[in-house]
XYZ file of N, CA and C in Angstrom:
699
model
N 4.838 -28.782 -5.634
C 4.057 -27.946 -6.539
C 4.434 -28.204 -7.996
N 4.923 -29.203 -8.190
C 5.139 -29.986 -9.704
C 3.887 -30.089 -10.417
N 3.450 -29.589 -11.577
C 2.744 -30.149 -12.537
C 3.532 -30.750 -13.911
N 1.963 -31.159 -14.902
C 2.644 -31.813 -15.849
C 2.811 -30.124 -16.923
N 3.532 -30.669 -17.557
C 4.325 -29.044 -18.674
C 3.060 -28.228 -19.412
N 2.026 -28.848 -19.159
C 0.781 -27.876 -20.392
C -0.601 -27.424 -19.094
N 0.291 -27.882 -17.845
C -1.125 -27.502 -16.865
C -0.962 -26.216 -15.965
N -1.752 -25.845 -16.552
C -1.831 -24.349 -16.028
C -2.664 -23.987 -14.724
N -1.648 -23.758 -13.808
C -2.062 -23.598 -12.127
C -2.106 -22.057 -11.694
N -2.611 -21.627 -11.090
C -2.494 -20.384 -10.520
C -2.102 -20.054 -8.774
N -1.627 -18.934 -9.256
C -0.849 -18.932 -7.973
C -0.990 -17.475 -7.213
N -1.550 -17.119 -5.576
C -1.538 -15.919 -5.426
C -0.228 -15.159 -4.688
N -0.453 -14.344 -5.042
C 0.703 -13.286 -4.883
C 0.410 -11.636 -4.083
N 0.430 -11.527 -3.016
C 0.155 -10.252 -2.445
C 0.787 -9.811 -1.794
N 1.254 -8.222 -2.276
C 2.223 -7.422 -1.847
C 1.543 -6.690 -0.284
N 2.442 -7.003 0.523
C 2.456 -5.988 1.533
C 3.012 -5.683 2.787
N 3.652 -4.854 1.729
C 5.252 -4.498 1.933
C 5.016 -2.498 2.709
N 3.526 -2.201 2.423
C 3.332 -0.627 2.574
C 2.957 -0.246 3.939
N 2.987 0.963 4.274
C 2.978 1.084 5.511
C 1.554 1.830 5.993
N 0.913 1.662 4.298
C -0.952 2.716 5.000
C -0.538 4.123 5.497
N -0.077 4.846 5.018
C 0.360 5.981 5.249
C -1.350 7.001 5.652
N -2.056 6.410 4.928
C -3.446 7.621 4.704
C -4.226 7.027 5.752
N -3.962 5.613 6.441
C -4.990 5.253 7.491
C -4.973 5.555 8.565
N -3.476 6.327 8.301
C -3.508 7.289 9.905
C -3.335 6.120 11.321
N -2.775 4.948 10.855
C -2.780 4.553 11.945
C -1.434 4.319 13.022
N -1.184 3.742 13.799
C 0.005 3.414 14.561
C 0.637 2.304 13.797
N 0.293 0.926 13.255
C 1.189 0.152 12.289
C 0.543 0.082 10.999
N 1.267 -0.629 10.081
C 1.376 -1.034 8.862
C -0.632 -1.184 9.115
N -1.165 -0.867 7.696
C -2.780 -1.593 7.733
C -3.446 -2.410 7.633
N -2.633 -3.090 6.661
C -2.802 -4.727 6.775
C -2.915 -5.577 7.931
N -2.363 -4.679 8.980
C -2.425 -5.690 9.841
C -3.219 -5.579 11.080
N -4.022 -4.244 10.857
C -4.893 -3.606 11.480
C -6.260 -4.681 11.614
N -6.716 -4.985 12.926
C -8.287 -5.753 12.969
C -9.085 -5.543 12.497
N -9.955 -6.217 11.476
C -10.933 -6.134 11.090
C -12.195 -7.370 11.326
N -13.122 -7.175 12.235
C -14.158 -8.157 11.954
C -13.313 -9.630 12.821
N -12.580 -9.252 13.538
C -12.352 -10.434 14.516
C -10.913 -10.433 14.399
N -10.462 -10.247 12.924
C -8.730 -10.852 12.452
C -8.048 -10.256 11.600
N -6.850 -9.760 11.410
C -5.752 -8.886 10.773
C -6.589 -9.086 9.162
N -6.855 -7.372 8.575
C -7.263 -7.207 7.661
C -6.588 -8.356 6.195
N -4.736 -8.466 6.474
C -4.428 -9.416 5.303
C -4.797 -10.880 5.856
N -5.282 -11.299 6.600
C -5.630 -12.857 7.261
C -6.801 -13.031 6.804
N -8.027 -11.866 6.457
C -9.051 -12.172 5.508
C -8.205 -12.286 3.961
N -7.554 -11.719 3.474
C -7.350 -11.893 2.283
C -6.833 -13.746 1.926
N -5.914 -13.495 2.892
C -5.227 -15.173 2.857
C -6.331 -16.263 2.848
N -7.349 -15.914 3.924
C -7.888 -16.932 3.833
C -9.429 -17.216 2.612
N -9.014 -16.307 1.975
C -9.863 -16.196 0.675
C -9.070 -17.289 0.045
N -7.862 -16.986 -0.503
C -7.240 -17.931 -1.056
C -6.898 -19.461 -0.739
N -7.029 -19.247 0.657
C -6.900 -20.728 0.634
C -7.736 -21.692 1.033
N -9.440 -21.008 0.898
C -10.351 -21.683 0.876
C -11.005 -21.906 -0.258
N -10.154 -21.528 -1.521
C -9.916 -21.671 -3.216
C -9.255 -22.820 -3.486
N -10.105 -23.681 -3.995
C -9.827 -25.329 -4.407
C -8.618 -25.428 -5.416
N -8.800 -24.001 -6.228
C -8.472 -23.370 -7.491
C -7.136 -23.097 -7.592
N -6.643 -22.554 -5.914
C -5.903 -21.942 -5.559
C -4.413 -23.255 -5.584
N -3.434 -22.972 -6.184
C -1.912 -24.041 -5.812
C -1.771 -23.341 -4.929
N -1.025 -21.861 -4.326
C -0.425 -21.791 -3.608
C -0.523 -19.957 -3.121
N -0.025 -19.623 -2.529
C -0.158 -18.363 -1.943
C 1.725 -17.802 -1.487
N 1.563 -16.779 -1.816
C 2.903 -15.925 -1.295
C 2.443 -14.528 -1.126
N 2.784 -14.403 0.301
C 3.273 -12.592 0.248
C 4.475 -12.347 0.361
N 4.403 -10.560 0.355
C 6.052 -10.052 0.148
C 5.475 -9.088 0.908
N 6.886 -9.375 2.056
C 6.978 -8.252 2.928
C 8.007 -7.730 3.150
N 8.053 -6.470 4.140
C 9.481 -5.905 4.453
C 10.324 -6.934 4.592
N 11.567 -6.653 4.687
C 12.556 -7.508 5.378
C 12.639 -7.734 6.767
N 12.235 -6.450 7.245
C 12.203 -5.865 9.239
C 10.688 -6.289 9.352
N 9.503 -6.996 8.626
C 8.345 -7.119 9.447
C 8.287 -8.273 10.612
N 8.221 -7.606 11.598
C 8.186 -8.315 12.580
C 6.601 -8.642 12.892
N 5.462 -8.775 12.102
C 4.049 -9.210 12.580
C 3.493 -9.853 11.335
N 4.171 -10.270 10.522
C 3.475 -11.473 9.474
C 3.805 -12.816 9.862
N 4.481 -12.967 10.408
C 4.889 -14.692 11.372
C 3.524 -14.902 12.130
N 2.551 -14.010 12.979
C 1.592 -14.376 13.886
C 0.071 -13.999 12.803
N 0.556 -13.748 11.619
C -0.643 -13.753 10.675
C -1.061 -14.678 10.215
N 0.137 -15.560 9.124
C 0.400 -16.412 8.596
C -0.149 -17.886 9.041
N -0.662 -18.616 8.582
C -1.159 -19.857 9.067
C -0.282 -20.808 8.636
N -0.236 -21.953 8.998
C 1.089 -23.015 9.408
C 1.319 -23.479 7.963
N 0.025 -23.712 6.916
C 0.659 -24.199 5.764
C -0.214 -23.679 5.028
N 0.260 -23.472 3.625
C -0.645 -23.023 2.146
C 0.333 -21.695 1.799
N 0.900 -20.903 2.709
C 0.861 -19.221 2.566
C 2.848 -19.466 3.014
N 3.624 -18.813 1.797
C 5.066 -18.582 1.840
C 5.087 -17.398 1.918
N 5.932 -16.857 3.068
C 6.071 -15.465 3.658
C 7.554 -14.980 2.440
N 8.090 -13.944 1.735
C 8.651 -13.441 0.919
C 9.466 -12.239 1.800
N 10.299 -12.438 2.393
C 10.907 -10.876 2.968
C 11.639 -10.226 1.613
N 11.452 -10.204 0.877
C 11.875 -9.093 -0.057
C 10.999 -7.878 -0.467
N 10.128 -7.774 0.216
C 9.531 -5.827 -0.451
C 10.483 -5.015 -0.503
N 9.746 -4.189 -1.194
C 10.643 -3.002 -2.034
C 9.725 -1.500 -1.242
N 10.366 -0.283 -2.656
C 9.960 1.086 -1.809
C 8.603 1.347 -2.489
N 7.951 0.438 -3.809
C 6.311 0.449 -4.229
C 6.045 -0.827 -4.386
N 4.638 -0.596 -4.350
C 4.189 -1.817 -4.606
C 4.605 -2.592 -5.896
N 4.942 -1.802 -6.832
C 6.004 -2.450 -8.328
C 6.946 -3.485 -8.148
N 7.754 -2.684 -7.073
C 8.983 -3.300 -6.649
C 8.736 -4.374 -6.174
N 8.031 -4.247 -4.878
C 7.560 -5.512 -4.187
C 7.067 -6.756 -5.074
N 6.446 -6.325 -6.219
C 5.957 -7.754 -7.167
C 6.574 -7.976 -7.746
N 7.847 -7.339 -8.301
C 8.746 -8.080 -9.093
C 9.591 -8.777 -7.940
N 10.028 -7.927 -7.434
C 10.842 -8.932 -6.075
C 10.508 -10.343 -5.504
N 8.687 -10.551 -5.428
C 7.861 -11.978 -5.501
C 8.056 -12.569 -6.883
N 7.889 -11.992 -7.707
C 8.290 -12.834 -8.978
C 9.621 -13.349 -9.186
N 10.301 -12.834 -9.152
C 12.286 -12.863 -9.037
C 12.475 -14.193 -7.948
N 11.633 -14.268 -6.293
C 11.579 -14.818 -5.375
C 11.275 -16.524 -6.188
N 10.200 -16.267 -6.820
C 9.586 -17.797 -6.821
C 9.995 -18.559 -7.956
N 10.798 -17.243 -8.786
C 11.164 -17.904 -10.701
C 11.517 -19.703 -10.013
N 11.268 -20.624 -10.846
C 11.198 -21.704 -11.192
C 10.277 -22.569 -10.301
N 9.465 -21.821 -9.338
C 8.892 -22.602 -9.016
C 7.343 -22.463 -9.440
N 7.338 -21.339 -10.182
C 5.906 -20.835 -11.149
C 6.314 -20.930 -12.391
N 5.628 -21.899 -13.080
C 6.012 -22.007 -15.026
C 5.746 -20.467 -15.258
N 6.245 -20.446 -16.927
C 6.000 -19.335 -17.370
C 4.493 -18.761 -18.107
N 3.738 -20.200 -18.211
C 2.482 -19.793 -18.586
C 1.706 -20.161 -17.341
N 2.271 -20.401 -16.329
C 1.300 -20.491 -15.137
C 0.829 -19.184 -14.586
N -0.420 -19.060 -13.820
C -1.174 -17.571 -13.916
C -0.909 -17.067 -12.406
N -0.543 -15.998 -12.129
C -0.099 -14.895 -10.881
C -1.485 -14.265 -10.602
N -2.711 -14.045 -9.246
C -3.017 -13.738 -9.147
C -2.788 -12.626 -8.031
N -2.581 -11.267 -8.597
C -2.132 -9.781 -7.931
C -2.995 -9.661 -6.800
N -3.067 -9.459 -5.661
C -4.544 -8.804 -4.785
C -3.603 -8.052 -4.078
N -4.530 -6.741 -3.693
C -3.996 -6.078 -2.920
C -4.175 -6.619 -1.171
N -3.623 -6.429 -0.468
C -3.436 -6.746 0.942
C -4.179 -6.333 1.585
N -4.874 -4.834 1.460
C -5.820 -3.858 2.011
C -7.501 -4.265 1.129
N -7.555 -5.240 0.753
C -9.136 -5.649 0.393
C -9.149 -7.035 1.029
N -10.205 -6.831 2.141
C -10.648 -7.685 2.980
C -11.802 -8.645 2.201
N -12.458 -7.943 1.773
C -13.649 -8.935 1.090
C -13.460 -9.625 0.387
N -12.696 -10.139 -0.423
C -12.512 -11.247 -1.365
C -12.607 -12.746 -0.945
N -13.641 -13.388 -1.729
C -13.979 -14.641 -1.427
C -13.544 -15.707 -2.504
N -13.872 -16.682 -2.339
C -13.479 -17.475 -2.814
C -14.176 -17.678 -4.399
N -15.643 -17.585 -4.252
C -16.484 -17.143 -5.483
C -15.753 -16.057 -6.603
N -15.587 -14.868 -5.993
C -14.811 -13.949 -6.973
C -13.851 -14.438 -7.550
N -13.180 -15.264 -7.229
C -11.705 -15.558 -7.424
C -11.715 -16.759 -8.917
N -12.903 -17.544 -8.338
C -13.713 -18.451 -9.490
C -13.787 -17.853 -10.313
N -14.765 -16.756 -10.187
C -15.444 -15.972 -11.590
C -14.110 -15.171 -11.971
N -13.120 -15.094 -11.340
C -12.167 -14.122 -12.307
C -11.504 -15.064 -12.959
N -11.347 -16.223 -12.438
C -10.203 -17.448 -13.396
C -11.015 -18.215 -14.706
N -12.572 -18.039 -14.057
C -12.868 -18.754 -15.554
C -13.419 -17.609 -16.522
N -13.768 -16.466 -15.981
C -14.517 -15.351 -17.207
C -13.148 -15.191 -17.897
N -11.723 -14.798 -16.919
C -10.815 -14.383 -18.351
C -10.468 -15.865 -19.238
N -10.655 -17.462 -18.474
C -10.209 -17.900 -19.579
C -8.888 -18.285 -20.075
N -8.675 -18.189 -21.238
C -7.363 -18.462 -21.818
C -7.144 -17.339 -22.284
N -7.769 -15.991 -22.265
C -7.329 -14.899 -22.664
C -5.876 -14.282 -22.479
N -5.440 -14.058 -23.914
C -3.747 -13.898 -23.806
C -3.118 -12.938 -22.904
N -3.897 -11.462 -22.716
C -3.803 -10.644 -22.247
C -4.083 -10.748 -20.673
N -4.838 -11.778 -19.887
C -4.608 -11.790 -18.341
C -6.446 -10.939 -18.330
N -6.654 -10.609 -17.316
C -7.624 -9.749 -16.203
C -7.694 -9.370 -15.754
N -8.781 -8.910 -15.119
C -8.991 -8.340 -13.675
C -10.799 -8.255 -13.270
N -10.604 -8.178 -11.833
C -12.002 -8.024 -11.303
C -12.301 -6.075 -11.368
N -13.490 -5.923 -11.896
C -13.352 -4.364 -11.373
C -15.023 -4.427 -11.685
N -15.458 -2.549 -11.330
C -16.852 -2.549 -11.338
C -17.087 -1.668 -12.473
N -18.539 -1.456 -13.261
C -18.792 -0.585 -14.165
C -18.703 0.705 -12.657
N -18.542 1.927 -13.643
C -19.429 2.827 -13.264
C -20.546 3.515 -13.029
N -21.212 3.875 -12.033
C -22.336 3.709 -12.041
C -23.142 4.879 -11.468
N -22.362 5.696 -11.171
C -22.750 7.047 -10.825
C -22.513 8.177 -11.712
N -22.618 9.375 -11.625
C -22.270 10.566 -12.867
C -21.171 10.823 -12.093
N -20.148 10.985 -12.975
C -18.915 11.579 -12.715
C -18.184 12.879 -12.735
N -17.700 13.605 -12.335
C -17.854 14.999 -11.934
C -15.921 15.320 -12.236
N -15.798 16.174 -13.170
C -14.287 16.506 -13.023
C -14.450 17.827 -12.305
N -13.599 17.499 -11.336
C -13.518 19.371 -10.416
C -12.528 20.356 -11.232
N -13.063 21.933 -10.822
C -12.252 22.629 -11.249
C -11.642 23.399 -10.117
N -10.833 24.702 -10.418
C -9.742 25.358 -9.292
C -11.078 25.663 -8.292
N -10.987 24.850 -6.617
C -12.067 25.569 -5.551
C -12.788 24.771 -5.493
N -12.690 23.328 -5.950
C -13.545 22.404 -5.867
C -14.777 22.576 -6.605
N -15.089 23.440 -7.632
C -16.247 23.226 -8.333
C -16.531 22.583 -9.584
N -17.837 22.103 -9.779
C -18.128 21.208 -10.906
C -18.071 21.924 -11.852
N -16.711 21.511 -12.891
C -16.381 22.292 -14.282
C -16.513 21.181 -15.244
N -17.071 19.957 -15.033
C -17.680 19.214 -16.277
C -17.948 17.755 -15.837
N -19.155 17.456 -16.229
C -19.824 15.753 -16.647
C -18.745 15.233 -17.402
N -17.946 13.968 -16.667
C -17.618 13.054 -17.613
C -18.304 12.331 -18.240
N -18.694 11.732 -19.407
C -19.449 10.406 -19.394
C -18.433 9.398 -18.592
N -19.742 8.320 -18.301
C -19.307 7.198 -17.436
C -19.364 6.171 -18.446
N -19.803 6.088 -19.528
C -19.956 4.668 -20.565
C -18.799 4.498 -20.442
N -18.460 2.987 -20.881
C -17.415 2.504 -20.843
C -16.430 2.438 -19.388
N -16.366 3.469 -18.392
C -15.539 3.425 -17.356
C -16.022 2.312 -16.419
N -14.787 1.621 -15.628
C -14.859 1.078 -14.667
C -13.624 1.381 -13.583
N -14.295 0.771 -12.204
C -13.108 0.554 -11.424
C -12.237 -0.129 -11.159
N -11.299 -0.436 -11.142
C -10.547 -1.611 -11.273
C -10.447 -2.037 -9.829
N -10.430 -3.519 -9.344
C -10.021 -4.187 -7.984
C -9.176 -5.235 -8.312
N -8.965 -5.776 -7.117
C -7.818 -6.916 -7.437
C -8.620 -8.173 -7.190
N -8.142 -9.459 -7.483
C -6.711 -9.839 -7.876
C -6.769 -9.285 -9.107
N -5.713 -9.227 -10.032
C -5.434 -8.839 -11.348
C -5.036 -10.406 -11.909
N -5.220 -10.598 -12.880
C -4.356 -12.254 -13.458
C -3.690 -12.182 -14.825
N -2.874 -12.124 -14.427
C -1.699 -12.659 -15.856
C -0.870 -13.951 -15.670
N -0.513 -14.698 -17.069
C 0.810 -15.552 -17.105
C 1.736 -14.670 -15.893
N 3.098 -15.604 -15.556
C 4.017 -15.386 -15.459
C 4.606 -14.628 -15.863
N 5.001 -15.053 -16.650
C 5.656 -14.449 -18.025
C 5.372 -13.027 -18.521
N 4.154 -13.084 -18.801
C 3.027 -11.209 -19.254
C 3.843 -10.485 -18.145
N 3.364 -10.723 -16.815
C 2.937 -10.035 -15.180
C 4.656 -9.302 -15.590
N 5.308 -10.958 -15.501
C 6.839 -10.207 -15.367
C 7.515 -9.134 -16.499
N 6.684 -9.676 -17.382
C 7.583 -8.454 -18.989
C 7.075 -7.279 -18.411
N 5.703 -7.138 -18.368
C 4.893 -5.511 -18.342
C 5.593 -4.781 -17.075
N 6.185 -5.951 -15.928
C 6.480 -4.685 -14.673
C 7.704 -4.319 -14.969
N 8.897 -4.980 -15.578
C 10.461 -4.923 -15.663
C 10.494 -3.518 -17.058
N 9.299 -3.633 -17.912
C 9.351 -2.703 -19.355
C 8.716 -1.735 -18.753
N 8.264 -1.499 -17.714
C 7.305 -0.626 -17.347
C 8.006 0.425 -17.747
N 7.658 1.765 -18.754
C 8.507 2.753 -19.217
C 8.491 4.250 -18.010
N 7.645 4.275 -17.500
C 7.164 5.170 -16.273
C 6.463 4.429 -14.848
N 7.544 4.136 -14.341
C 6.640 3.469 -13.111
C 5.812 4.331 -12.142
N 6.423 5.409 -12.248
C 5.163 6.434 -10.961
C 3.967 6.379 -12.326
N 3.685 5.966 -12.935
C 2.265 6.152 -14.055
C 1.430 4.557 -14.123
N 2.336 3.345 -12.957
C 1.586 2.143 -13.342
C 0.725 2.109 -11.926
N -0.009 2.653 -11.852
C -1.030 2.509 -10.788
C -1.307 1.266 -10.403
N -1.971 0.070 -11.197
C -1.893 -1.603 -11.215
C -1.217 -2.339 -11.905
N -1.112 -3.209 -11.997
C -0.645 -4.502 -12.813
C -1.294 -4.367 -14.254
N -2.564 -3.964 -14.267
C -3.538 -3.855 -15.499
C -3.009 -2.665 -16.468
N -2.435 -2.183 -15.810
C -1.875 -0.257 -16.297
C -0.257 -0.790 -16.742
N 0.483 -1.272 -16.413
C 1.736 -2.543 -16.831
C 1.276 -3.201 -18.526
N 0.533 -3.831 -18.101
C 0.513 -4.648 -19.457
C -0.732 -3.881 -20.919
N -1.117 -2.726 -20.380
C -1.966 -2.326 -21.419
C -0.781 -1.482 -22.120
N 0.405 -1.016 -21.098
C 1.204 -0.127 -21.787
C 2.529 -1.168 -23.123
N 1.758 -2.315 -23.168
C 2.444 -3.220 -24.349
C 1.690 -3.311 -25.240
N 0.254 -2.743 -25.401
C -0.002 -2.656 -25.780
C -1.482 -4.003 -25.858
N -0.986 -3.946 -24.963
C -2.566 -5.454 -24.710
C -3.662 -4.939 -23.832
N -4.707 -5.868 -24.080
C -6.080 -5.031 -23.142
C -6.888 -6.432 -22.500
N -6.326 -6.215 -21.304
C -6.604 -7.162 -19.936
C -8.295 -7.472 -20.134
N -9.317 -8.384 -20.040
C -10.430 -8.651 -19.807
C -11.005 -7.863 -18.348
N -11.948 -7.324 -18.484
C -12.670 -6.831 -17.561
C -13.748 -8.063 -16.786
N -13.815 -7.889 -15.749
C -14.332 -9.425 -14.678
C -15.630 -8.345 -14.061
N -16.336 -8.480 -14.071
C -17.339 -7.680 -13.339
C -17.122 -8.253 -11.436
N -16.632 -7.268 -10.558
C -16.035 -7.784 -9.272
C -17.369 -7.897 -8.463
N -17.472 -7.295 -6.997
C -18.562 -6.925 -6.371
C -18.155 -5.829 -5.484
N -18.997 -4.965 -4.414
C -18.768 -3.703 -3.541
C -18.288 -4.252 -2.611
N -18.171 -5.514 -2.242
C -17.542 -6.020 -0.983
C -15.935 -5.965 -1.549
N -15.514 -6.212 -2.561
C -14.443 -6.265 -2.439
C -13.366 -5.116 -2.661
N -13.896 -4.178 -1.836
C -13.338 -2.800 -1.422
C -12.186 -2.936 -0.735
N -11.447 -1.865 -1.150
C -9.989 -1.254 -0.761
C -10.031 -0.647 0.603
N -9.323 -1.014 1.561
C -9.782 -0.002 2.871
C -8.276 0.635 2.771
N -8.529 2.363 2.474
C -7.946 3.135 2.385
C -7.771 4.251 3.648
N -9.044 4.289 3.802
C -9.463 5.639 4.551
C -9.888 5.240 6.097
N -9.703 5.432 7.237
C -10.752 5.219 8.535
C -11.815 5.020 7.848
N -12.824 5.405 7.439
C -13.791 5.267 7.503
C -14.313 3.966 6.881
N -13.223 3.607 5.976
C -13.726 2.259 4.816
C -13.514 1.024 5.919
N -12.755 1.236 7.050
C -12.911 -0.063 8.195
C -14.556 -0.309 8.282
N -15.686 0.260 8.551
C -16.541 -0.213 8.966
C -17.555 -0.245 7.936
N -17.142 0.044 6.788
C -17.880 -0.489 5.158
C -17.404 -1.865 4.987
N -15.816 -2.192 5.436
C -15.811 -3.537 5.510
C -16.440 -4.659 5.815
N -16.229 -3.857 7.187
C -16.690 -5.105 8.222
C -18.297 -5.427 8.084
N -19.177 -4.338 7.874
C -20.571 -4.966 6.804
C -20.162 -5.639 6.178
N -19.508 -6.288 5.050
C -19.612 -6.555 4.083
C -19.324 -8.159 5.247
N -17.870 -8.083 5.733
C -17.331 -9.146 5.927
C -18.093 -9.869 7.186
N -18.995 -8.925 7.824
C -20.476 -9.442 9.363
C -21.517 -10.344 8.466
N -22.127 -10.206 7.013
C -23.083 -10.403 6.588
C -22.424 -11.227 4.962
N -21.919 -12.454 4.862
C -21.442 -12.794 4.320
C -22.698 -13.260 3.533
């Protein structure tokens, strides 16, 4: 994985190290079936049907005993160092790979629990941000009226939606950015993403317009919003 000193490669990186606490299920969620094959085995193989793509790493527990029968024989380096958040876990992959990722070479973040990501998205997120100093991300406008609840669940005010979006993964920064913003992070229960890291330096990540397929499966119910997405490619 040698390049020459000014060529800038990208590299993915996905934590999942968590245990899906809200999916209510019997193991970890990632590794839960989706659509034929372990929900992170769609993610992997997003990446490594990315021309774009140098290389792939996850980070997992130390004790996971079911990412060996996920993992495919070459492209994808298994990381037993996770941590107790997902924070931890990406610096622990970063710490893992120092010298074998330059410092202006680009980290692409995805979460483990979004099945839909293709290879197209991954395009449009590496060339819309560019050489932009500040890094990216894929996310969606908002597009519905937004509702802040009050005490009892009732509607106590219209947000505007201008300007809001949702954020999805991958996220993309340098090396270098990814690693300053998570180690300075001044409140880590307050960095929700990677994108929430480096705005708190005061930089403002490019917005990637993503798509609805590339949904978070959080909930039971988001398994079979997936698997539409991932039946009807």
């Amino acid at each position: 994985m040698t390049a020459a000193p000014n060529t800038v490669r990208y590299f993915a990186l996905i934590p999942a190290a968590g245990v899906g606490a809200r999916m209510e299920a019997g193991s970890p969620k990632q590794y839960l079936p989706i659509a034929g094959k372990p929900m992170l085995r769609h993610a992997l193989d997003a990446f490594l049907a990315s021309p774009l793509i140098a290389h792939t790493y996850v980070v997992v527990s130390a004790d996971d005993g079911q990412i060996d029968a996920v993992v495919p024989e070459q492209g994808v380096t298994v990381l037993r160092c996770g941590g107790a958040t997902r924070m931890e876990s990406i610096l622990n992959g970063l710490h893992a790979v120092q010298g074998s990722i330059a410092a202006h070479d680009q980290v692409l973040v995805h979460d483990a629990a979004r099945p839909g990501l293709t290879p197209a998205l991954i395009a449009k997120l590496i060339m819309e941000v560019g050489e932009h100093a500040a890094g990216g991300l894929l996310a969606l406008p908002v597009v519905d009226t937004v509702k802040r609840a009050g005490p009892g669940n009732v509607s106590a005010q219209t947000v505007p939606r201008d300007g809001l979006w949702l954020a999805q993964t991958p996220q993309m920064f340098s090396y270098a950015l990814l690693h300053q913003a998570l180690s300075e992070a001044p409140d880590p229960q307050a960095i929700t993403d990677d994108a929430s890291a480096v705005e708190a330096l005061g930089l403002a990540p490019r917005l990637v317009e993503g798509h609805p397929r590339n949904l978070k499966v959080t909930l039971p119910r988001d398994i079979h919003t997936a698997e539409l997405y991932l039946n009807h490619p």
